[in-house]
PDB file of C-alpha atoms in Angstrom:
ATOM      1  CA  MET A  22      35.495 -43.560-315.894  1.00 82.00           C
ATOM      2  CA  LEU A  23      35.605 -46.587-313.590  1.00 93.00           C
ATOM      3  CA  VAL A  24      36.225 -45.759-309.916  1.00 96.00           C
ATOM      4  CA  ASP A  25      36.059 -47.939-306.847  1.00 97.00           C
ATOM      5  CA  THR A  26      36.289 -48.029-303.087  1.00 98.00           C
ATOM      6  CA  ARG A  27      37.064 -50.847-300.655  1.00 98.00           C
ATOM      7  CA  TRP A  28      36.537 -51.400-296.960  1.00 98.00           C
ATOM      8  CA  ASN A  29      36.094 -54.258-294.493  1.00 98.00           C
ATOM      9  CA  ALA A  30      32.745 -55.178-292.978  1.00 97.00           C
ATOM     10  CA  TRP A  31      30.855 -58.336-291.997  1.00 97.00           C
ATOM     11  CA  ASN A  32      34.215 -60.154-291.798  1.00 97.00           C
ATOM     12  CA  GLU A  33      34.737 -59.628-295.534  1.00 98.00           C
ATOM     13  CA  GLU A  34      36.402 -57.194-297.918  1.00 98.00           C
ATOM     14  CA  ILE A  35      33.757 -55.085-299.622  1.00 98.00           C
ATOM     15  CA  THR A  36      34.315 -53.592-303.090  1.00 98.00           C
ATOM     16  CA  VAL A  37      32.091 -51.112-304.905  1.00 98.00           C
ATOM     17  CA  GLN A  38      32.937 -50.014-308.452  1.00 98.00           C
ATOM     18  CA  VAL A  39      30.864 -47.540-310.471  1.00 98.00           C
ATOM     19  CA  THR A  40      31.072 -46.068-313.935  1.00 97.00           C
ATOM     20  CA  GLU A  41      30.437 -42.471-312.795  1.00 96.00           C
ATOM     21  CA  GLY A  42      32.827 -40.774-310.386  1.00 96.00           C
ATOM     22  CA  ALA A  43      30.091 -38.682-308.755  1.00 97.00           C
ATOM     23  CA  ALA A  44      28.135 -41.842-307.945  1.00 98.00           C
ATOM     24  CA  LEU A  45      30.850 -43.519-305.872  1.00 98.00           C
ATOM     25  CA  ALA A  46      30.161 -41.943-302.477  1.00 98.00           C
ATOM     26  CA  PRO A  47      26.358 -42.374-302.584  1.00 98.00           C
ATOM     27  CA  ALA A  48      26.804 -45.903-303.948  1.00 98.00           C
ATOM     28  CA  ALA A  49      29.093 -46.818-301.045  1.00 98.00           C
ATOM     29  CA  ARG A  50      26.586 -45.364-298.563  1.00 98.00           C
ATOM     30  CA  ARG A  51      23.748 -47.421-300.015  1.00 98.00           C
ATOM     31  CA  VAL A  52      25.794 -50.611-300.035  1.00 98.00           C
ATOM     32  CA  GLY A  53      26.995 -49.951-296.503  1.00 98.00           C
ATOM     33  CA  ALA A  54      23.440 -49.421-295.282  1.00 98.00           C
ATOM     34  CA  LEU A  55      22.248 -52.691-296.821  1.00 98.00           C
ATOM     35  CA  ILE A  56      25.170 -54.571-295.289  1.00 98.00           C
ATOM     36  CA  ALA A  57      24.466 -53.095-291.852  1.00 98.00           C
ATOM     37  CA  GLU A  58      20.781 -54.027-292.120  1.00 98.00           C
ATOM     38  CA  ALA A  59      21.494 -57.620-293.179  1.00 98.00           C
ATOM     39  CA  GLU A  60      24.261 -58.101-290.630  1.00 98.00           C
ATOM     40  CA  SER A  61      22.114 -56.840-287.763  1.00 98.00           C
ATOM     41  CA  ALA A  62      19.412 -59.295-288.801  1.00 98.00           C
ATOM     42  CA  SER A  63      21.442 -62.434-289.512  1.00 98.00           C
ATOM     43  CA  SER A  64      24.999 -62.358-288.135  1.00 98.00           C
ATOM     44  CA  LEU A  65      25.644 -64.991-285.470  1.00 96.00           C
ATOM     45  CA  ARG A  66      28.767 -63.055-284.453  1.00 96.00           C
ATOM     46  CA  ARG A  67      26.621 -60.179-283.170  1.00 95.00           C
ATOM     47  CA  GLY A  68      25.009 -60.688-279.797  1.00 96.00           C
ATOM     48  CA  ASP A  69      22.196 -58.288-280.717  1.00 97.00           C
ATOM     49  CA  ALA A  70      21.396 -59.900-284.093  1.00 98.00           C
ATOM     50  CA  GLU A  71      17.733 -60.720-284.629  1.00 98.00           C
ATOM     51  CA  ILE A  72      18.433 -64.302-285.690  1.00 98.00           C
ATOM     52  CA  HIS A  73      19.299 -65.261-282.108  1.00 98.00           C
ATOM     53  CA  ALA A  74      15.622 -64.872-281.164  1.00 97.00           C
ATOM     54  CA  VAL A  75      14.725 -67.399-283.857  1.00 97.00           C
ATOM     55  CA  ASN A  76      17.361 -69.851-282.656  1.00 96.00           C
ATOM     56  CA  LEU A  77      16.193 -69.533-279.058  1.00 96.00           C
ATOM     57  CA  ALA A  78      12.534 -70.104-279.929  1.00 96.00           C
ATOM     58  CA  GLN A  79      12.955 -73.910-280.199  1.00 94.00           C
ATOM     59  CA  GLY A  80       9.626 -74.852-281.716  1.00 94.00           C
ATOM     60  CA  ARG A  81       7.717 -71.677-280.929  1.00 97.00           C
ATOM     61  CA  PRO A  82       6.672 -69.331-283.776  1.00 98.00           C
ATOM     62  CA  VAL A  83       8.633 -66.078-283.919  1.00 98.00           C
ATOM     63  CA  ARG A  84       7.671 -62.892-285.716  1.00 98.00           C
ATOM     64  CA  VAL A  85      10.679 -61.302-287.404  1.00 98.00           C
ATOM     65  CA  SER A  86      11.479 -58.197-289.417  1.00 98.00           C
ATOM     66  CA  ALA A  87      10.886 -58.056-293.149  1.00 97.00           C
ATOM     67  CA  SER A  88      14.667 -58.042-293.618  1.00 98.00           C
ATOM     68  CA  LEU A  89      15.266 -61.296-291.746  1.00 98.00           C
ATOM     69  CA  ALA A  90      12.209 -62.936-293.303  1.00 98.00           C
ATOM     70  CA  ARG A  91      13.596 -62.172-296.762  1.00 98.00           C
ATOM     71  CA  LEU A  92      17.033 -63.520-295.879  1.00 98.00           C
ATOM     72  CA  LEU A  93      15.540 -66.705-294.444  1.00 98.00           C
ATOM     73  CA  ARG A  94      13.467 -67.204-297.585  1.00 98.00           C
ATOM     74  CA  SER A  95      16.605 -66.833-299.706  1.00 98.00           C
ATOM     75  CA  ALA A  96      18.355 -69.471-297.582  1.00 98.00           C
ATOM     76  CA  LEU A  97      15.409 -71.869-297.898  1.00 98.00           C
ATOM     77  CA  TRP A  98      15.319 -71.316-301.677  1.00 98.00           C
ATOM     78  CA  VAL A  99      19.000 -72.248-301.915  1.00 98.00           C
ATOM     79  CA  ALA A 100      18.330 -75.378-299.859  1.00 98.00           C
ATOM     80  CA  ARG A 101      15.592 -76.449-302.275  1.00 97.00           C
ATOM     81  CA  MET A 102      17.693 -75.548-305.324  1.00 96.00           C
ATOM     82  CA  THR A 103      20.606 -77.648-304.085  1.00 97.00           C
ATOM     83  CA  ASP A 104      18.506 -80.549-302.749  1.00 95.00           C
ATOM     84  CA  GLY A 105      19.668 -79.716-299.244  1.00 95.00           C
ATOM     85  CA  ALA A 106      23.394 -79.650-300.021  1.00 95.00           C
ATOM     86  CA  VAL A 107      23.463 -76.014-298.870  1.00 97.00           C
ATOM     87  CA  GLY A 108      20.959 -75.668-296.063  1.00 95.00           C
ATOM     88  CA  PRO A 109      20.184 -72.990-293.458  1.00 97.00           C
ATOM     89  CA  LEU A 110      20.173 -75.291-290.447  1.00 95.00           C
ATOM     90  CA  ALA A 111      22.813 -76.616-288.115  1.00 81.00           C
ATOM     91  CA  VAL A 112      21.604 -79.022-285.461  1.00 56.00           C
ATOM     92  CA  GLU A 113      22.703 -78.427-281.887  1.00 59.00           C
ATOM     93  CA  PRO A 114      24.185 -81.698-280.588  1.00 57.00           C
ATOM     94  CA  PRO A 115      22.506 -83.148-277.477  1.00 54.00           C
ATOM     95  CA  PRO A 116      24.453 -83.387-274.214  1.00 56.00           C
ATOM     96  CA  SER A 117      27.044 -86.161-274.267  1.00 56.00           C
ATOM     97  CA  GLY A 118      25.455 -89.568-273.809  1.00 57.00           C
ATOM     98  CA  VAL A 119      21.891 -88.243-273.886  1.00 55.00           C
ATOM     99  CA  PRO A 120      19.948 -89.323-276.988  1.00 60.00           C
ATOM    100  CA  SER A 121      17.575 -86.763-278.474  1.00 64.00           C
ATOM    101  CA  ILE A 122      13.853 -87.486-278.243  1.00 66.00           C
ATOM    102  CA  HIS A 123      13.185 -85.217-281.229  1.00 71.00           C
ATOM    103  CA  PRO A 124      13.775 -86.068-284.884  1.00 81.00           C
ATOM    104  CA  GLU A 125      16.595 -84.155-286.552  1.00 87.00           C
ATOM    105  CA  PRO A 126      15.063 -81.086-288.235  1.00 93.00           C
ATOM    106  CA  THR A 127      15.617 -80.258-291.889  1.00 95.00           C
ATOM    107  CA  PHE A 128      14.971 -77.193-294.004  1.00 96.00           C
ATOM    108  CA  GLU A 129      11.742 -78.832-295.185  1.00 96.00           C
ATOM    109  CA  ASP A 130      10.392 -78.503-291.636  1.00 96.00           C
ATOM    110  CA  VAL A 131      10.736 -74.714-291.691  1.00 97.00           C
ATOM    111  CA  ARG A 132       7.833 -72.500-292.719  1.00 97.00           C
ATOM    112  CA  ILE A 133       7.633 -68.717-293.016  1.00 97.00           C
ATOM    113  CA  ASP A 134       4.143 -67.204-293.024  1.00 96.00           C
ATOM    114  CA  ASP A 135       4.334 -63.529-293.867  1.00 92.00           C
ATOM    115  CA  ALA A 136       7.013 -62.564-291.288  1.00 94.00           C
ATOM    116  CA  THR A 137       6.433 -65.372-288.782  1.00 98.00           C
ATOM    117  CA  VAL A 138       9.000 -68.170-288.673  1.00 98.00           C
ATOM    118  CA  HIS A 139       7.884 -71.677-287.728  1.00 97.00           C
ATOM    119  CA  ALA A 140      10.859 -73.943-287.063  1.00 96.00           C
ATOM    120  CA  PRO A 141      10.986 -77.243-285.167  1.00 94.00           C
ATOM    121  CA  TYR A 142      12.712 -77.935-281.891  1.00 93.00           C
ATOM    122  CA  GLY A 143      16.433 -78.413-282.407  1.00 92.00           C
ATOM    123  CA  ALA A 144      16.669 -76.054-285.397  1.00 94.00           C
ATOM    124  CA  TYR A 145      19.592 -73.645-285.309  1.00 96.00           C
ATOM    125  CA  PHE A 146      19.905 -71.220-288.214  1.00 97.00           C
ATOM    126  CA  ASP A 147      23.172 -70.156-289.807  1.00 97.00           C
ATOM    127  CA  ILE A 148      22.384 -68.241-293.000  1.00 98.00           C
ATOM    128  CA  THR A 149      25.539 -66.149-293.187  1.00 97.00           C
ATOM    129  CA  GLY A 150      26.597 -67.225-296.685  1.00 97.00           C
ATOM    130  CA  THR A 151      23.232 -66.803-298.372  1.00 98.00           C
ATOM    131  CA  ALA A 152      22.615 -63.528-296.512  1.00 98.00           C
ATOM    132  CA  LYS A 153      25.828 -62.055-297.916  1.00 98.00           C
ATOM    133  CA  ALA A 154      24.958 -63.231-301.429  1.00 98.00           C
ATOM    134  CA  ASP A 155      21.428 -61.830-301.135  1.00 98.00           C
ATOM    135  CA  THR A 156      22.857 -58.494-300.021  1.00 98.00           C
ATOM    136  CA  VAL A 157      25.307 -58.359-302.949  1.00 98.00           C
ATOM    137  CA  GLY A 158      22.514 -58.874-305.463  1.00 98.00           C
ATOM    138  CA  ARG A 159      20.163 -56.370-303.836  1.00 98.00           C
ATOM    139  CA  ALA A 160      22.924 -53.775-303.565  1.00 98.00           C
ATOM    140  CA  ALA A 161      23.799 -53.945-307.269  1.00 98.00           C
ATOM    141  CA  ILE A 162      20.144 -53.566-308.274  1.00 98.00           C
ATOM    142  CA  LEU A 163      19.561 -50.697-305.831  1.00 98.00           C
ATOM    143  CA  VAL A 164      22.633 -48.686-306.821  1.00 98.00           C
ATOM    144  CA  ALA A 165      22.073 -49.129-310.566  1.00 98.00           C
ATOM    145  CA  GLY A 166      18.431 -48.080-310.242  1.00 97.00           C
ATOM    146  CA  ASP A 167      18.850 -45.179-307.833  1.00 98.00           C
ATOM    147  CA  LEU A 168      21.998 -43.657-309.302  1.00 98.00           C
ATOM    148  CA  GLU A 169      21.537 -44.633-312.972  1.00 96.00           C
ATOM    149  CA  CYS A 170      25.088 -45.873-313.336  1.00 97.00           C
ATOM    150  CA  GLY A 171      26.917 -49.107-313.893  1.00 97.00           C
ATOM    151  CA  VAL A 172      27.948 -50.836-310.683  1.00 98.00           C
ATOM    152  CA  LEU A 173      29.838 -53.883-309.450  1.00 98.00           C
ATOM    153  CA  VAL A 174      29.460 -54.965-305.821  1.00 98.00           C
ATOM    154  CA  ARG A 175      31.608 -57.614-304.178  1.00 98.00           C
ATOM    155  CA  ILE A 176      31.293 -59.076-300.689  1.00 98.00           C
ATOM    156  CA  GLY A 177      34.070 -61.600-300.208  1.00 97.00           C
ATOM    157  CA  ALA A 178      33.860 -64.116-303.053  1.00 96.00           C
ATOM    158  CA  VAL A 179      30.412 -63.091-304.348  1.00 98.00           C
ATOM    159  CA  VAL A 180      30.048 -60.449-307.058  1.00 98.00           C
ATOM    160  CA  ALA A 181      27.030 -58.870-308.756  1.00 98.00           C
ATOM    161  CA  THR A 182      26.766 -56.213-311.453  1.00 98.00           C
ATOM    162  CA  GLY A 183      24.029 -53.810-312.460  1.00 97.00           C
ATOM    163  CA  GLY A 184      23.364 -51.037-314.948  1.00 97.00           C
ATOM    164  CA  HIS A 185      25.520 -50.369-317.984  1.00 95.00           C
ATOM    165  CA  PRO A 186      29.044 -51.843-318.012  1.00 94.00           C
ATOM    166  CA  PRO A 187      32.275 -49.883-318.400  1.00 94.00           C
ATOM    167  CA  ALA A 188      34.250 -49.940-321.633  1.00 88.00           C
ATOM    168  CA  GLY A 189      35.812 -53.385-321.801  1.00 83.00           C
ATOM    169  CA  GLY A 190      33.185 -54.897-319.520  1.00 89.00           C
ATOM    170  CA  TRP A 191      33.379 -55.859-315.853  1.00 94.00           C
ATOM    171  CA  GLN A 192      36.678 -57.646-315.335  1.00 94.00           C
ATOM    172  CA  VAL A 193      36.574 -59.893-312.279  1.00 95.00           C
ATOM    173  CA  GLY A 194      39.626 -61.656-310.917  1.00 91.00           C
ATOM    174  CA  LEU A 195      39.527 -65.293-309.860  1.00 89.00           C
ATOM    175  CA  PRO A 196      41.913 -67.199-307.591  1.00 81.00           C
ATOM    176  CA  GLY A 197      44.955 -68.340-309.552  1.00 78.00           C
ATOM    177  CA  ASN A 198      45.732 -65.082-311.399  1.00 79.00           C
ATOM    178  CA  THR A 199      42.956 -65.405-313.945  1.00 85.00           C
ATOM    179  CA  SER A 200      39.963 -63.213-314.688  1.00 90.00           C
ATOM    180  CA  ILE A 201      36.693 -63.219-316.599  1.00 93.00           C
ATOM    181  CA  GLU A 202      34.372 -60.611-318.029  1.00 93.00           C
ATOM    182  CA  LEU A 203      30.947 -60.440-316.403  1.00 94.00           C
ATOM    183  CA  SER A 204      27.972 -59.445-318.509  1.00 90.00           C
ATOM    184  CA  PRO A 205      25.714 -56.597-317.278  1.00 90.00           C
ATOM    185  CA  GLY A 206      23.352 -57.933-314.641  1.00 94.00           C
ATOM    186  CA  ALA A 207      25.384 -61.111-314.100  1.00 96.00           C
ATOM    187  CA  ALA A 208      26.639 -62.490-310.785  1.00 97.00           C
ATOM    188  CA  LEU A 209      29.561 -64.688-309.816  1.00 97.00           C
ATOM    189  CA  ALA A 210      30.464 -66.707-306.743  1.00 98.00           C
ATOM    190  CA  THR A 211      33.543 -68.754-305.913  1.00 97.00           C
ATOM    191  CA  ALA A 212      33.549 -71.449-303.236  1.00 96.00           C
ATOM    192  CA  ALA A 213      36.973 -72.573-302.026  1.00 94.00           C
ATOM    193  CA  ALA A 214      37.926 -75.644-300.026  1.00 92.00           C
ATOM    194  CA  PRO A 215      39.838 -75.102-296.788  1.00 87.00           C
ATOM    195  CA  ASP A 216      43.511 -76.000-296.738  1.00 72.00           C
ATOM    196  CA  ARG A 217      43.891 -79.634-295.691  1.00 62.00           C
ATOM    197  CA  ASP A 218      46.436 -82.403-295.681  1.00 51.00           C
ATOM    198  CA  PRO A 219      46.486 -83.736-299.279  1.00 52.00           C
ATOM    199  CA  ASP A 220      46.567 -87.284-297.920  1.00 51.00           C
ATOM    200  CA  ASP A 221      43.266 -86.604-296.140  1.00 49.00           C
ATOM    201  CA  VAL A 222      41.364 -85.545-299.267  1.00 47.00           C
ATOM    202  CA  LEU A 223      39.262 -87.834-301.406  1.00 52.00           C
ATOM    203  CA  PRO A 224      40.445 -88.166-305.024  1.00 50.00           C
ATOM    204  CA  GLY A 225      38.613 -85.802-307.330  1.00 50.00           C
ATOM    205  CA  ALA A 226      37.850 -83.181-304.676  1.00 82.00           C
ATOM    206  CA  TRP A 227      37.853 -79.554-305.848  1.00 95.00           C
ATOM    207  CA  THR A 228      39.925 -76.731-304.441  1.00 94.00           C
ATOM    208  CA  GLN A 229      37.536 -74.129-305.863  1.00 95.00           C
ATOM    209  CA  VAL A 230      34.344 -73.845-307.859  1.00 97.00           C
ATOM    210  CA  THR A 231      33.194 -70.667-309.620  1.00 97.00           C
ATOM    211  CA  VAL A 232      29.671 -70.264-310.977  1.00 97.00           C
ATOM    212  CA  VAL A 233      28.344 -67.426-313.139  1.00 97.00           C
ATOM    213  CA  THR A 234      24.613 -66.848-313.416  1.00 97.00           C
ATOM    214  CA  ASP A 235      22.120 -63.994-313.320  1.00 96.00           C
ATOM    215  CA  ASP A 236      21.498 -64.181-309.574  1.00 96.00           C
ATOM    216  CA  ALA A 237      24.022 -63.805-306.749  1.00 98.00           C
ATOM    217  CA  VAL A 238      22.160 -66.116-304.367  1.00 98.00           C
ATOM    218  CA  GLY A 239      21.900 -68.790-307.052  1.00 98.00           C
ATOM    219  CA  ALA A 240      25.578 -68.454-307.931  1.00 98.00           C
ATOM    220  CA  TYR A 241      26.593 -68.806-304.278  1.00 98.00           C
ATOM    221  CA  GLY A 242      24.321 -71.795-303.711  1.00 98.00           C
ATOM    222  CA  ALA A 243      25.450 -73.627-306.846  1.00 98.00           C
ATOM    223  CA  ALA A 244      29.166 -73.028-306.239  1.00 98.00           C
ATOM    224  CA  THR A 245      28.966 -74.145-302.599  1.00 97.00           C
ATOM    225  CA  ALA A 246      26.856 -77.201-303.439  1.00 97.00           C
ATOM    226  CA  ALA A 247      29.228 -78.232-306.241  1.00 97.00           C
ATOM    227  CA  LEU A 248      32.227 -77.993-303.925  1.00 96.00           C
ATOM    228  CA  ARG A 249      30.477 -80.351-301.499  1.00 93.00           C
ATOM    229  CA  ARG A 250      29.304 -82.778-304.182  1.00 93.00           C
ATOM    230  CA  GLY A 251      32.820 -83.852-305.083  1.00 92.00           C
ATOM    231  CA  VAL A 252      33.217 -85.914-308.249  1.00 89.00           C
ATOM    232  CA  GLY A 253      29.508 -85.580-309.090  1.00 92.00           C
ATOM    233  CA  ALA A 254      29.704 -81.795-309.260  1.00 96.00           C
ATOM    234  CA  VAL A 255      30.361 -81.416-312.995  1.00 95.00           C
ATOM    235  CA  SER A 256      27.422 -83.560-314.074  1.00 95.00           C
ATOM    236  CA  TRP A 257      25.138 -81.787-311.582  1.00 96.00           C
ATOM    237  CA  LEU A 258      26.197 -78.358-312.871  1.00 97.00           C
ATOM    238  CA  GLN A 259      25.706 -79.542-316.457  1.00 96.00           C
ATOM    239  CA  GLU A 260      22.180 -80.689-315.604  1.00 96.00           C
ATOM    240  CA  GLN A 261      21.467 -77.243-314.170  1.00 95.00           C
ATOM    241  CA  GLU A 262      22.890 -75.652-317.367  1.00 96.00           C
ATOM    242  CA  LEU A 263      25.185 -73.466-315.288  1.00 97.00           C
ATOM    243  CA  ALA A 264      28.403 -71.801-316.383  1.00 97.00           C
ATOM    244  CA  ALA A 265      31.004 -73.165-313.989  1.00 97.00           C
ATOM    245  CA  ARG A 266      34.760 -73.480-313.625  1.00 96.00           C
ATOM    246  CA  LEU A 267      36.207 -76.089-311.246  1.00 96.00           C
ATOM    247  CA  VAL A 268      39.812 -76.554-310.160  1.00 95.00           C
ATOM    248  CA  ASP A 269      40.849 -79.970-308.837  1.00 94.00           C
ATOM    249  CA  ARG A 270      43.525 -80.823-306.275  1.00 91.00           C
ATOM    250  CA  ALA A 271      46.139 -81.220-309.009  1.00 90.00           C
ATOM    251  CA  GLY A 272      45.444 -77.698-310.298  1.00 91.00           C
ATOM    252  CA  ARG A 273      43.619 -78.897-313.428  1.00 92.00           C
ATOM    253  CA  VAL A 274      40.754 -76.717-314.620  1.00 92.00           C
ATOM    254  CA  HIS A 275      37.405 -78.246-315.618  1.00 93.00           C
ATOM    255  CA  THR A 276      34.527 -76.267-317.110  1.00 94.00           C
ATOM    256  CA  THR A 277      30.926 -76.905-318.012  1.00 96.00           C
ATOM    257  CA  SER A 278      29.772 -76.363-321.583  1.00 95.00           C
ATOM    258  CA  ALA A 279      28.013 -73.114-320.590  1.00 95.00           C
ATOM    259  CA  TRP A 280      31.346 -71.660-319.448  1.00 93.00           C
ATOM    260  CA  GLN A 281      32.378 -71.417-323.098  1.00 72.00           C
ATOM    261  CA  HIS A 282      30.251 -68.260-323.357  1.00 59.00           C
ATOM    262  CA  PRO A 283      32.606 -65.396-324.320  1.00 47.00           C
ATOM    263  CA  HIS A 284      31.761 -63.516-321.116  1.00 56.00           C
ATOM    264  CA  ALA A 285      32.825 -66.451-318.946  1.00 51.00           C
ATOM    265  CA  ALA A 286      35.906 -67.845-320.630  1.00 42.00           C
TER     266      ALA A 286
END
């Protein structure tokens, strides 16, 4: 029996589905606890979030919790995986008319030793997207292991599954009234372009990119990077051997060869 619950947290809709009715309440509690932990560590919208101490350090090493250190490492891994297309840093602009005396920092300038973060002056972290994806993946693994049931966890547009699937598999809806079946242990992420004036969009830009892989952080990073790569996205995804579905501005659907897998059709 497949049962689910939904609620809003971290500025997203959260969904938890499990294959055992008795597991739903404890599964939701575990997912909720992981979300609260990650949000308190990394959310820029929270004045008490731990990440503010890192952003205020400006060149000084900062010791952080194990939770934030893990989330920062995930964000740096995505930056390396995407050649910087999806990075953890935003650079604070200097005051108007005042040139900066410091070089612009990049993710390659950031180092994490154990739980101490070393970031250069001018570095400002925003790891919201990768933190949510990391939490989705961890939640699916935790619930499946602790409760010995099949589980699907969704935070916004990132989905991860764990344990044994329900009869008929995990059916996941995509924008545009379509759906796919996710294999056990698989993850999915969809990156969508903001609504813009069609005359202001470069030809070949994508309205959405969906990637299926075995890791939620990797799926989020690849989908977001592909959306930003524009016309070069398909070849890049092919090189990475990723299952991906892209929708262009005319509504045409493009897929990579790996998308032909029966669980991602």
